[in-house]
């Protein structure tokens, strides 16, 4: 096999000079050894550095003979197949494979790599010494992150706001669109519509409007009657001023003392007709005594309860009822239908289903077992109906009329017609009937007198005869709600004794007011910031939305 | 250190005291403040602290501009850096107080988290600037980096000469070693350099072992603890053998190169460590700026 080896020796002035040589053999060896086909006088070349085998016309195989490899077309390989035009660089020498000319099976061109190219290679292969050279760029990363965050955190949510039809898409993105703007959890009761921001937030830098709140809370009354008091005087009266949502599931309703005390200072000086009672700042230190609603009737007999401070000297309750608590609660017991028994508060006072208040006392269930409304020894199981004065008269008269008309009534002072025993169906004369009924009326009058004046009614009621001479009783009313402006719950206090607040055991008269004043509460309760006491804010007892203001 | 002013002691620690005052005022206001409901960014104090924090973030980012303005007369760069470090640290607390410690999966907490990452990466930067320059000086041993690189190249040339005089195999080994020598490298190589320059030295040593074994008929060579002792032994026992002299020089050179390249990669590593945190600090502060814009915009857009 014939190889053409063309050597180019560059000379600065005269240009390139050629020197051609012929090599015989299958293999062309390259190296620094004297026996090599192409001699490379360069320390960077091994004695036998590489060999090129001609596989066929224009097809060469290049193999490195040392472990360091050989650089072919710029990259280091241990062996490769290459065509014409490929360059083998060893040190400063370049061996380029050529298309063999006629009469040759293979050809190479040997030249010195020019200095400019070596310098360029050195620069390209210069070591990477800093992070910047290693390709890290702060500016590109900064801009990319800036734009990425701006698009995802501002662009997408804004698109969702202005293009409602895009929300099915944007709201289902892995990064929540407008939900990422949510500053905190909504109140629990707002969760069901919370995904739609515009339920409350109109957007465009407008704060939440009361109209949004009222679209649901239309039945919530305001705080005070706007006809009596100008709430706007107090400043921002928006719903959202107090109700600040997105602060957790239970942070929407304010319970702090300042909610009230900020305004309830010198309130009475700010408007006409505002009672000084409303100037309150702290339950423990600055709260007036309790004002109670007492039953009363006006001159025309209509129920007209009055409000009075518990501290009013000589304050009495006027329920119209006689009831000595001490007798009923006597430790020695009280006579009952089955002998003496000892009563406790709960014998008569039972809590309502909700537990906050006590059920009203009912005569039938609470009193009648002992206080029976019988009116005749002959009908010991017959009682008059409680509370219906007119019907009592009828019932008693009818009872005695029946006795009189049936006859056979064995009583010495009764008229003969009443005493006579008659067969069933035997008629009596009109004169006899009139006589019998007269007796019956007398009996009824006596019984009613005894009922109203003697044994039964007057035990608890004040009975009197009206202008027509008929029996009646004075009206009776227990307050029902003593403190309608506050919410006291008996259930929350069911670990206490009744007697710790209500001095019933020593009360001999129903006009005794058995309600404790504020000092009693303060034994356990203090203001919001009290130490060693139950911290109690205004909202613990009072409501805010209790007026008509809208 | 004590004689010259550092970023910490600048202006008699003026910015340390300003930062401490800012922190004290913020904490005092937070403790004193009785917000409507729970503490959060939407109270008047929340807005105030938020405004301070946002203004601080913008101002801290201005350092990037100020440090490029060599002719600026707006305070010394050291003063700016001192304020940057101290006020930036105070931002941790001010922003937390602003949030009322309310955190969640939202853009607002993302802003806080980005701010924390930026500040803590800054802490590493402060550590790097305090610690690494002196380590670099010590490591370079009064040579410049370029001098080290040049010497390594020179050693490469000389080793080839000595290797050639010993044995073609050794020459090929050195050639391969030179080809394989990588000074510096990618980000990973710069930050966590691996020392693999031992192989050439090992192969030369193995060659020596072999020669020695052949010569001494397989006598135990493990008794010779170090290669230098071995070379001495060889030199003494076969004084006429010129190769031993070359081998000895070659090994000296290789050991020297190993030491130099080790020092160079340590130098590059320290340099990279001094810079790498900035690749977190700067891009993330721009992410923070975007998050801050979205944060402020969103709370007022949906007020």
mmCIF file of C-alpha atoms in Angstrom, chain B:
data_model
loop_
_atom_site.group_PDB
_atom_site.id
_atom_site.type_symbol
_atom_site.label_atom_id
_atom_site.label_comp_id
_atom_site.label_asym_id
_atom_site.label_seq_id
_atom_site.Cartn_x
_atom_site.Cartn_y
_atom_site.Cartn_z
ATOM 1 C CA UNK B 1 -7.887 43.830 62.582
ATOM 2 C CA UNK B 2 -8.230 46.093 65.547
ATOM 3 C CA UNK B 3 -6.457 48.967 63.897
ATOM 4 C CA UNK B 4 -8.618 49.351 60.818
ATOM 5 C CA UNK B 5 -12.332 49.776 60.523
ATOM 6 C CA UNK B 6 -14.484 46.848 59.441
ATOM 7 C CA UNK B 7 -18.088 46.786 58.277
ATOM 8 C CA UNK B 8 -18.994 45.895 61.842
ATOM 9 C CA UNK B 9 -17.228 48.724 63.560
ATOM 10 C CA UNK B 10 -17.944 51.374 60.918
ATOM 11 C CA UNK B 11 -18.718 54.784 62.409
ATOM 12 C CA UNK B 12 -18.362 53.494 65.967
ATOM 13 C CA UNK B 13 -20.994 50.849 65.227
ATOM 14 C CA UNK B 14 -23.460 53.544 64.272
ATOM 15 C CA UNK B 15 -25.729 51.189 62.324
ATOM 16 C CA UNK B 16 -25.666 48.526 65.022
ATOM 17 C CA UNK B 17 -27.145 51.042 67.427
ATOM 18 C CA UNK B 18 -29.634 52.313 64.879
ATOM 19 C CA UNK B 19 -30.764 48.740 64.229
ATOM 20 C CA UNK B 20 -31.031 47.923 67.911
ATOM 21 C CA UNK B 21 -33.061 51.094 68.444
ATOM 22 C CA UNK B 22 -35.340 50.194 65.550
ATOM 23 C CA UNK B 23 -35.832 46.695 66.958
ATOM 24 C CA UNK B 24 -36.475 48.004 70.480
ATOM 25 C CA UNK B 25 -39.042 50.524 69.235
ATOM 26 C CA UNK B 26 -40.797 47.912 67.127
ATOM 27 C CA UNK B 27 -40.957 45.387 69.957
ATOM 28 C CA UNK B 28 -42.157 48.021 72.413
ATOM 29 C CA UNK B 29 -44.877 49.183 70.025
ATOM 30 C CA UNK B 30 -45.917 45.583 69.369
ATOM 31 C CA UNK B 31 -46.187 44.793 73.065
ATOM 32 C CA UNK B 32 -48.002 48.024 73.842
ATOM 33 C CA UNK B 33 -50.380 47.818 70.889
ATOM 34 C CA UNK B 34 -53.783 46.312 71.590
ATOM 35 C CA UNK B 35 -55.164 45.525 68.150
ATOM 36 C CA UNK B 36 -58.777 44.976 67.191
ATOM 37 C CA UNK B 37 -58.945 41.199 67.150
ATOM 38 C CA UNK B 38 -55.597 39.477 66.849
ATOM 39 C CA UNK B 39 -52.294 41.048 65.885
ATOM 40 C CA UNK B 40 -51.965 41.096 62.116
ATOM 41 C CA UNK B 41 -50.578 43.100 59.232
ATOM 42 C CA UNK B 42 -53.839 45.020 58.803
ATOM 43 C CA UNK B 43 -53.786 47.057 62.017
ATOM 44 C CA UNK B 44 -52.330 50.540 62.037
ATOM 45 C CA UNK B 45 -49.173 49.174 63.667
ATOM 46 C CA UNK B 46 -49.138 46.375 61.099
ATOM 47 C CA UNK B 47 -49.249 48.920 58.276
ATOM 48 C CA UNK B 48 -46.556 51.008 59.963
ATOM 49 C CA UNK B 49 -44.158 48.117 60.489
ATOM 50 C CA UNK B 50 -44.931 46.875 56.978
ATOM 51 C CA UNK B 51 -44.091 50.245 55.481
ATOM 52 C CA UNK B 52 -40.807 50.369 57.405
ATOM 53 C CA UNK B 53 -39.941 46.835 56.280
ATOM 54 C CA UNK B 54 -40.810 47.538 52.630
ATOM 55 C CA UNK B 55 -38.796 50.747 52.651
ATOM 56 C CA UNK B 56 -35.858 48.880 54.195
ATOM 57 C CA UNK B 57 -36.028 46.145 51.553
ATOM 58 C CA UNK B 58 -35.990 48.716 48.747
ATOM 59 C CA UNK B 59 -33.124 50.585 50.347
ATOM 60 C CA UNK B 60 -31.138 47.393 50.988
ATOM 61 C CA UNK B 61 -31.483 46.502 47.321
ATOM 62 C CA UNK B 62 -30.053 49.888 46.382
ATOM 63 C CA UNK B 63 -26.687 48.576 47.596
ATOM 64 C CA UNK B 64 -26.465 46.779 44.267
ATOM 65 C CA UNK B 65 -26.576 50.154 42.516
ATOM 66 C CA UNK B 66 -24.456 52.051 45.014
ATOM 67 C CA UNK B 67 -21.608 49.569 44.858
ATOM 68 C CA UNK B 68 -21.335 50.050 41.110
ATOM 69 C CA UNK B 69 -21.094 53.851 41.445
ATOM 70 C CA UNK B 70 -17.445 54.214 42.258
ATOM 71 C CA UNK B 71 -17.604 57.970 42.038
ATOM 72 C CA UNK B 72 -20.606 58.309 44.350
ATOM 73 C CA UNK B 73 -20.114 60.579 47.284
ATOM 74 C CA UNK B 74 -23.177 59.310 49.088
ATOM 75 C CA UNK B 75 -21.327 57.764 52.001
ATOM 76 C CA UNK B 76 -18.524 55.255 51.813
ATOM 77 C CA UNK B 77 -19.221 51.810 50.469
ATOM 78 C CA UNK B 78 -18.090 50.379 53.794
ATOM 79 C CA UNK B 79 -20.690 52.512 55.539
ATOM 80 C CA UNK B 80 -23.362 51.296 53.136
ATOM 81 C CA UNK B 81 -22.342 47.696 53.676
ATOM 82 C CA UNK B 82 -22.318 48.146 57.433
ATOM 83 C CA UNK B 83 -25.834 49.573 57.333
ATOM 84 C CA UNK B 84 -26.851 46.863 54.862
ATOM 85 C CA UNK B 85 -25.799 44.118 57.268
ATOM 86 C CA UNK B 86 -27.204 45.603 60.467
ATOM 87 C CA UNK B 87 -30.464 46.983 59.099
ATOM 88 C CA UNK B 88 -30.957 43.866 57.006
ATOM 89 C CA UNK B 89 -30.710 41.768 60.147
ATOM 90 C CA UNK B 90 -33.208 43.962 61.985
ATOM 91 C CA UNK B 91 -35.617 43.295 59.124
ATOM 92 C CA UNK B 92 -36.047 39.706 60.342
ATOM 93 C CA UNK B 93 -37.840 40.879 63.457
ATOM 94 C CA UNK B 94 -39.624 43.879 61.988
ATOM 95 C CA UNK B 95 -41.204 41.764 59.244
ATOM 96 C CA UNK B 96 -42.214 39.068 61.736
ATOM 97 C CA UNK B 97 -43.851 41.649 63.991
ATOM 98 C CA UNK B 98 -45.547 43.133 60.926
ATOM 99 C CA UNK B 99 -47.082 39.734 60.172
ATOM 100 C CA UNK B 100 -48.256 39.321 63.756
ATOM 101 C CA UNK B 101 -46.711 35.846 63.441
ATOM 102 C CA UNK B 102 -49.532 34.837 61.098
ATOM 103 C CA UNK B 103 -48.158 32.394 58.560
ATOM 104 C CA UNK B 104 -49.863 30.440 55.810
ATOM 105 C CA UNK B 105 -49.588 29.084 52.289
ATOM 106 C CA UNK B 106 -49.908 32.384 50.521
ATOM 107 C CA UNK B 107 -47.978 35.088 48.725
ATOM 108 C CA UNK B 108 -47.597 36.991 51.982
ATOM 109 C CA UNK B 109 -45.735 34.214 53.744
ATOM 110 C CA UNK B 110 -43.796 33.511 50.554
ATOM 111 C CA UNK B 111 -42.579 37.107 50.757
ATOM 112 C CA UNK B 112 -41.502 36.517 54.343
ATOM 113 C CA UNK B 113 -39.792 33.224 53.513
ATOM 114 C CA UNK B 114 -37.942 34.733 50.548
ATOM 115 C CA UNK B 115 -36.836 37.582 52.792
ATOM 116 C CA UNK B 116 -35.559 35.108 55.371
ATOM 117 C CA UNK B 117 -33.628 33.101 52.766
ATOM 118 C CA UNK B 118 -32.117 36.295 51.356
ATOM 119 C CA UNK B 119 -31.084 37.503 54.811
ATOM 120 C CA UNK B 120 -29.663 34.174 55.933
ATOM 121 C CA UNK B 121 -27.730 33.828 52.670
ATOM 122 C CA UNK B 122 -26.430 37.297 53.509
ATOM 123 C CA UNK B 123 -25.296 35.970 56.884
ATOM 124 C CA UNK B 124 -23.214 33.391 55.043
ATOM 125 C CA UNK B 125 -21.828 36.216 52.921
ATOM 126 C CA UNK B 126 -20.795 38.116 56.025
ATOM 127 C CA UNK B 127 -19.117 34.988 57.366
ATOM 128 C CA UNK B 128 -17.362 34.450 54.040
ATOM 129 C CA UNK B 129 -16.092 38.023 53.881
ATOM 130 C CA UNK B 130 -14.788 37.841 57.412
ATOM 131 C CA UNK B 131 -13.265 34.406 57.273
ATOM 132 C CA UNK B 132 -12.121 33.551 53.760
ATOM 133 C CA UNK B 133 -9.818 36.408 52.701
ATOM 134 C CA UNK B 134 -7.319 35.566 55.440
ATOM 135 C CA UNK B 135 -7.606 31.858 54.622
ATOM 136 C CA UNK B 136 -6.922 32.700 50.971
ATOM 137 C CA UNK B 137 -3.863 34.761 51.834
ATOM 138 C CA UNK B 138 -2.485 31.988 53.996
ATOM 139 C CA UNK B 139 -3.233 29.340 51.391
ATOM 140 C CA UNK B 140 -1.588 31.208 48.525
ATOM 141 C CA UNK B 141 1.528 31.683 50.562
ATOM 142 C CA UNK B 142 2.385 34.997 48.945
ATOM 143 C CA UNK B 143 2.164 33.626 45.421
ATOM 144 C CA UNK B 144 -0.374 34.973 43.001
ATOM 145 C CA UNK B 145 -2.893 32.628 41.467
ATOM 146 C CA UNK B 146 -1.417 33.127 38.004
ATOM 147 C CA UNK B 147 2.045 32.327 39.344
ATOM 148 C CA UNK B 148 0.762 29.016 40.662
ATOM 149 C CA UNK B 149 -0.847 28.188 37.339
ATOM 150 C CA UNK B 150 2.293 29.127 35.426
ATOM 151 C CA UNK B 151 4.419 26.981 37.688
ATOM 152 C CA UNK B 152 2.121 24.014 37.157
ATOM 153 C CA UNK B 153 2.505 24.390 33.391
ATOM 154 C CA UNK B 154 6.249 24.635 33.761
ATOM 155 C CA UNK B 155 6.310 21.515 35.896
ATOM 156 C CA UNK B 156 4.309 19.728 33.200
ATOM 157 C CA UNK B 157 6.940 20.558 30.590
ATOM 158 C CA UNK B 158 9.824 19.506 32.805
ATOM 159 C CA UNK B 159 8.151 16.285 33.930
ATOM 160 C CA UNK B 160 7.782 15.227 30.314
ATOM 161 C CA UNK B 161 11.479 15.652 29.809
ATOM 162 C CA UNK B 162 12.398 13.607 32.865
ATOM 163 C CA UNK B 163 9.776 10.984 32.114
ATOM 164 C CA UNK B 164 11.076 10.617 28.596
ATOM 165 C CA UNK B 165 14.505 9.919 29.939
ATOM 166 C CA UNK B 166 13.163 7.143 32.181
ATOM 167 C CA UNK B 167 10.808 4.992 30.187
ATOM 168 C CA UNK B 168 8.206 5.338 27.407
ATOM 169 C CA UNK B 169 5.574 3.972 29.777
ATOM 170 C CA UNK B 170 6.337 6.596 32.339
ATOM 171 C CA UNK B 171 6.274 9.218 29.591
ATOM 172 C CA UNK B 172 2.844 8.022 28.467
ATOM 173 C CA UNK B 173 1.669 8.110 32.070
ATOM 174 C CA UNK B 174 2.836 11.692 32.529
ATOM 175 C CA UNK B 175 1.348 12.674 29.190
ATOM 176 C CA UNK B 176 -1.984 11.217 30.238
ATOM 177 C CA UNK B 177 -1.726 12.922 33.583
ATOM 178 C CA UNK B 178 -1.115 16.275 31.897
ATOM 179 C CA UNK B 179 -4.042 15.752 29.549
ATOM 180 C CA UNK B 180 -6.220 14.859 32.470
ATOM 181 C CA UNK B 181 -5.153 17.672 34.743
ATOM 182 C CA UNK B 182 -8.125 19.951 35.189
ATOM 183 C CA UNK B 183 -7.520 23.250 36.864
ATOM 184 C CA UNK B 184 -10.746 24.730 38.136
ATOM 185 C CA UNK B 185 -13.817 23.358 36.397
ATOM 186 C CA UNK B 186 -17.546 23.676 36.650
ATOM 187 C CA UNK B 187 -19.502 25.062 39.565
ATOM 188 C CA UNK B 188 -19.445 21.740 41.355
ATOM 189 C CA UNK B 189 -15.732 21.194 40.764
ATOM 190 C CA UNK B 190 -14.932 24.692 42.001
ATOM 191 C CA UNK B 191 -16.993 24.356 45.164
ATOM 192 C CA UNK B 192 -16.173 20.728 45.951
ATOM 193 C CA UNK B 193 -12.773 19.983 44.363
ATOM 194 C CA UNK B 194 -11.721 16.324 44.236
ATOM 195 C CA UNK B 195 -8.043 15.563 44.410
ATOM 196 C CA UNK B 196 -7.273 12.898 41.781
ATOM 197 C CA UNK B 197 -3.787 13.996 40.812
ATOM 198 C CA UNK B 198 -2.326 11.086 42.734
ATOM 199 C CA UNK B 199 -2.578 8.581 39.913
ATOM 200 C CA UNK B 200 0.562 9.669 38.051
ATOM 201 C CA UNK B 201 2.556 9.637 41.246
ATOM 202 C CA UNK B 202 1.152 6.224 42.121
ATOM 203 C CA UNK B 203 2.074 4.805 38.750
ATOM 204 C CA UNK B 204 5.598 6.139 38.946
ATOM 205 C CA UNK B 205 5.834 4.629 42.396
ATOM 206 C CA UNK B 206 4.500 1.302 41.114
ATOM 207 C CA UNK B 207 7.105 1.402 38.350
ATOM 208 C CA UNK B 208 9.784 1.945 40.965
ATOM 209 C CA UNK B 209 8.494 -0.942 43.025
ATOM 210 C CA UNK B 210 8.614 -3.180 40.018
ATOM 211 C CA UNK B 211 12.132 -2.172 39.088
ATOM 212 C CA UNK B 212 13.255 -2.668 42.592
ATOM 213 C CA UNK B 213 11.625 -6.068 42.829
ATOM 214 C CA UNK B 214 13.264 -7.207 39.608
ATOM 215 C CA UNK B 215 16.639 -5.985 40.715
ATOM 216 C CA UNK B 216 16.534 -7.466 44.166
ATOM 217 C CA UNK B 217 14.943 -10.695 43.096
ATOM 218 C CA UNK B 218 11.593 -10.120 44.678
ATOM 219 C CA UNK B 219 12.806 -9.058 48.085
ATOM 220 C CA UNK B 220 10.201 -7.474 50.228
ATOM 221 C CA UNK B 221 9.786 -3.856 49.306
ATOM 222 C CA UNK B 222 7.134 -3.085 51.801
ATOM 223 C CA UNK B 223 9.818 -2.461 54.369
ATOM 224 C CA UNK B 224 10.607 0.718 52.525
ATOM 225 C CA UNK B 225 8.111 3.092 53.910
ATOM 226 C CA UNK B 226 8.474 6.068 51.638
ATOM 227 C CA UNK B 227 9.293 6.522 48.032
ATOM 228 C CA UNK B 228 12.028 8.941 48.854
ATOM 229 C CA UNK B 229 13.784 6.360 50.940
ATOM 230 C CA UNK B 230 13.392 3.992 48.041
ATOM 231 C CA UNK B 231 14.818 6.402 45.577
ATOM 232 C CA UNK B 232 17.741 7.060 47.914
ATOM 233 C CA UNK B 233 18.259 3.364 48.174
ATOM 234 C CA UNK B 234 18.186 2.945 44.433
ATOM 235 C CA UNK B 235 20.466 5.851 43.878
ATOM 236 C CA UNK B 236 22.939 4.454 46.350
ATOM 237 C CA UNK B 237 22.829 0.875 45.196
ATOM 238 C CA UNK B 238 23.043 1.603 41.479
ATOM 239 C CA UNK B 239 24.862 4.871 41.285
ATOM 240 C CA UNK B 240 25.677 4.421 37.652
ATOM 241 C CA UNK B 241 22.083 4.243 36.699
ATOM 242 C CA UNK B 242 21.230 7.710 35.423
ATOM 243 C CA UNK B 243 17.565 6.872 35.351
ATOM 244 C CA UNK B 244 17.364 6.955 39.084
ATOM 245 C CA UNK B 245 18.393 10.550 39.168
ATOM 246 C CA UNK B 246 15.694 11.388 36.640
ATOM 247 C CA UNK B 247 13.130 9.362 38.524
ATOM 248 C CA UNK B 248 13.947 11.196 41.698
ATOM 249 C CA UNK B 249 13.552 14.562 40.014
ATOM 250 C CA UNK B 250 10.362 13.458 38.328
ATOM 251 C CA UNK B 251 8.873 12.463 41.635
ATOM 252 C CA UNK B 252 9.927 15.723 43.195
ATOM 253 C CA UNK B 253 8.166 17.542 40.405
ATOM 254 C CA UNK B 254 5.025 15.471 40.676
ATOM 255 C CA UNK B 255 4.884 16.007 44.424
ATOM 256 C CA UNK B 256 5.365 19.711 43.904
ATOM 257 C CA UNK B 257 2.637 19.776 41.280
ATOM 258 C CA UNK B 258 0.279 17.928 43.577
ATOM 259 C CA UNK B 259 0.925 20.430 46.315
ATOM 260 C CA UNK B 260 0.459 23.352 43.920
ATOM 261 C CA UNK B 261 -2.734 22.071 42.342
ATOM 262 C CA UNK B 262 -4.122 21.309 45.794
ATOM 263 C CA UNK B 263 -3.398 24.865 46.830
ATOM 264 C CA UNK B 264 -4.878 26.222 43.625
ATOM 265 C CA UNK B 265 -8.111 24.291 43.982
ATOM 266 C CA UNK B 266 -8.380 25.410 47.609
ATOM 267 C CA UNK B 267 -7.849 28.978 46.426
ATOM 268 C CA UNK B 268 -10.504 28.605 43.759
ATOM 269 C CA UNK B 269 -12.817 26.943 46.273
ATOM 270 C CA UNK B 270 -12.486 29.812 48.742
ATOM 271 C CA UNK B 271 -13.048 32.291 45.946
ATOM 272 C CA UNK B 272 -16.139 30.360 44.809
ATOM 273 C CA UNK B 273 -17.469 30.157 48.361
ATOM 274 C CA UNK B 274 -17.082 33.904 48.673
ATOM 275 C CA UNK B 275 -19.186 34.336 45.568
ATOM 276 C CA UNK B 276 -21.670 31.471 45.510
ATOM 277 C CA UNK B 277 -24.013 32.904 48.168
ATOM 278 C CA UNK B 278 -24.504 35.963 45.994
ATOM 279 C CA UNK B 279 -26.072 33.737 43.347
ATOM 280 C CA UNK B 280 -28.777 33.016 45.935
ATOM 281 C CA UNK B 281 -28.789 36.416 47.610
ATOM 282 C CA UNK B 282 -29.199 38.587 44.531
ATOM 283 C CA UNK B 283 -31.661 36.612 42.372
ATOM 284 C CA UNK B 284 -33.789 35.786 45.412
ATOM 285 C CA UNK B 285 -33.897 39.421 46.442
ATOM 286 C CA UNK B 286 -35.398 40.168 43.046
ATOM 287 C CA UNK B 287 -37.890 37.337 43.586
ATOM 288 C CA UNK B 288 -38.533 38.971 46.972
ATOM 289 C CA UNK B 289 -39.088 42.333 45.302
ATOM 290 C CA UNK B 290 -41.679 40.804 42.974
ATOM 291 C CA UNK B 291 -43.352 38.977 45.868
ATOM 292 C CA UNK B 292 -43.356 42.211 47.877
ATOM 293 C CA UNK B 293 -45.058 44.061 45.029
ATOM 294 C CA UNK B 294 -47.675 41.291 44.749
ATOM 295 C CA UNK B 295 -48.086 41.241 48.544
ATOM 296 C CA UNK B 296 -48.687 44.972 48.890
ATOM 297 C CA UNK B 297 -50.796 45.174 45.752
ATOM 298 C CA UNK B 298 -53.056 42.263 46.699
ATOM 299 C CA UNK B 299 -53.856 43.368 50.251
ATOM 300 C CA UNK B 300 -54.955 46.782 49.052
ATOM 301 C CA UNK B 301 -56.573 45.603 45.844
ATOM 302 C CA UNK B 302 -58.828 43.366 47.939
ATOM 303 C CA UNK B 303 -58.796 45.709 50.922
#
